[in-house]
XYZ file of C-alpha atoms in Angstrom:
113
model
C -36.570 -44.232 -51.596
C -35.237 -46.487 -48.332
C -34.999 -44.010 -44.803
C -32.320 -44.439 -42.348
C -33.314 -45.481 -39.149
C -32.562 -43.078 -36.237
C -29.127 -43.316 -34.264
C -30.519 -45.315 -31.096
C -27.559 -44.527 -29.302
C -26.929 -41.841 -26.315
C -23.169 -40.299 -27.510
C -21.107 -37.668 -25.706
C -20.300 -34.689 -26.990
C -16.814 -34.499 -28.331
C -15.709 -31.316 -26.043
C -16.487 -33.736 -23.590
C -15.344 -31.304 -20.474
C -17.219 -28.361 -21.286
C -20.698 -30.650 -21.163
C -20.455 -31.224 -17.727
C -22.424 -28.207 -15.447
C -19.691 -29.051 -12.846
C -16.862 -28.337 -15.057
C -18.790 -25.740 -16.596
C -18.925 -23.714 -13.557
C -15.208 -24.037 -13.227
C -14.316 -22.891 -16.333
C -16.429 -19.691 -15.724
C -14.917 -19.094 -12.312
C -11.946 -19.124 -14.133
C -12.825 -16.825 -17.272
C -15.541 -15.119 -16.225
C -18.053 -16.510 -19.036
C -20.538 -19.179 -19.868
C -21.772 -20.778 -23.181
C -25.577 -21.655 -23.988
C -26.072 -25.104 -24.970
C -26.271 -26.162 -28.730
C -29.126 -28.302 -30.602
C -27.240 -29.810 -32.637
C -23.807 -31.366 -31.732
C -20.723 -33.574 -32.956
C -20.373 -36.364 -30.640
C -17.151 -37.989 -29.564
C -17.418 -40.821 -32.550
C -17.681 -37.968 -34.933
C -21.436 -37.753 -36.199
C -23.690 -34.977 -35.363
C -27.356 -35.546 -33.208
C -29.247 -33.815 -31.449
C -28.121 -31.885 -28.209
C -30.984 -34.530 -26.418
C -29.111 -37.563 -27.624
C -26.037 -37.004 -25.696
C -25.205 -37.311 -21.679
C -22.536 -36.193 -19.314
C -23.481 -39.264 -17.143
C -21.089 -41.901 -18.211
C -23.511 -44.686 -17.447
C -26.287 -42.993 -19.819
C -24.030 -42.935 -22.792
C -24.631 -46.614 -24.882
C -21.800 -45.736 -27.889
C -18.517 -47.166 -27.305
C -16.929 -44.988 -29.264
C -17.943 -41.953 -27.769
C -17.013 -43.435 -24.345
C -13.600 -44.251 -25.023
C -13.238 -40.503 -26.556
C -14.420 -39.679 -23.368
C -12.511 -41.413 -21.264
C -9.112 -39.826 -23.290
C -10.673 -36.111 -23.131
C -11.458 -36.371 -19.562
C -7.839 -37.712 -18.218
C -6.396 -34.759 -20.804
C -8.501 -32.035 -19.345
C -7.317 -33.233 -15.661
C -3.928 -32.928 -16.982
C -4.851 -29.376 -18.100
C -6.432 -27.980 -15.108
C -3.186 -29.265 -13.108
C -0.929 -28.032 -15.345
C -2.833 -24.202 -15.937
C -4.156 -24.352 -12.035
C -0.925 -23.773 -10.383
C 0.726 -21.278 -13.022
C 0.949 -18.081 -10.925
C -1.711 -15.673 -10.703
C -4.177 -18.460 -11.565
C -7.791 -17.601 -9.553
C -7.794 -21.262 -7.882
C -6.087 -22.675 -4.553
C -4.013 -25.858 -4.658
C -6.596 -27.929 -3.188
C -9.324 -26.650 -6.059
C -6.851 -27.702 -8.471
C -5.841 -30.810 -7.094
C -10.177 -31.804 -6.733
C -11.090 -30.400 -10.165
C -7.665 -32.937 -11.625
C -9.408 -35.567 -9.101
C -13.163 -35.569 -10.589
C -11.788 -35.164 -13.877
C -9.964 -38.977 -13.425
C -12.833 -40.433 -11.255
C -15.148 -39.471 -14.891
C -12.421 -40.897 -17.018
C -12.729 -44.247 -14.967
C -16.592 -44.194 -15.352
C -16.073 -43.839 -18.961
C -13.721 -46.606 -19.371
C -16.521 -48.696 -17.521
């Protein structure tokens, strides 16, 4: 019986925006709650790996499919921040919304390489 080699790549969590500490803090400020990090996660490329084999830093992610996934998700999340941030009753100022969207687009650019 042959054992498979462990995956040497560093991946990104499928739910990219939730993985970054700054973004988690933004979500916590909007929703008023936080979640714990899981031990195993599904990645952007669709495999399940230990949480320790993931990174939110684009420079550390070595799985190309995960980098592409993260790029798309960050752009999508930036659009969501802008859309939801300017709704009546939103707890953020216009400047905070613009800054959050700008940071997500910058992160997307870093994942694109």
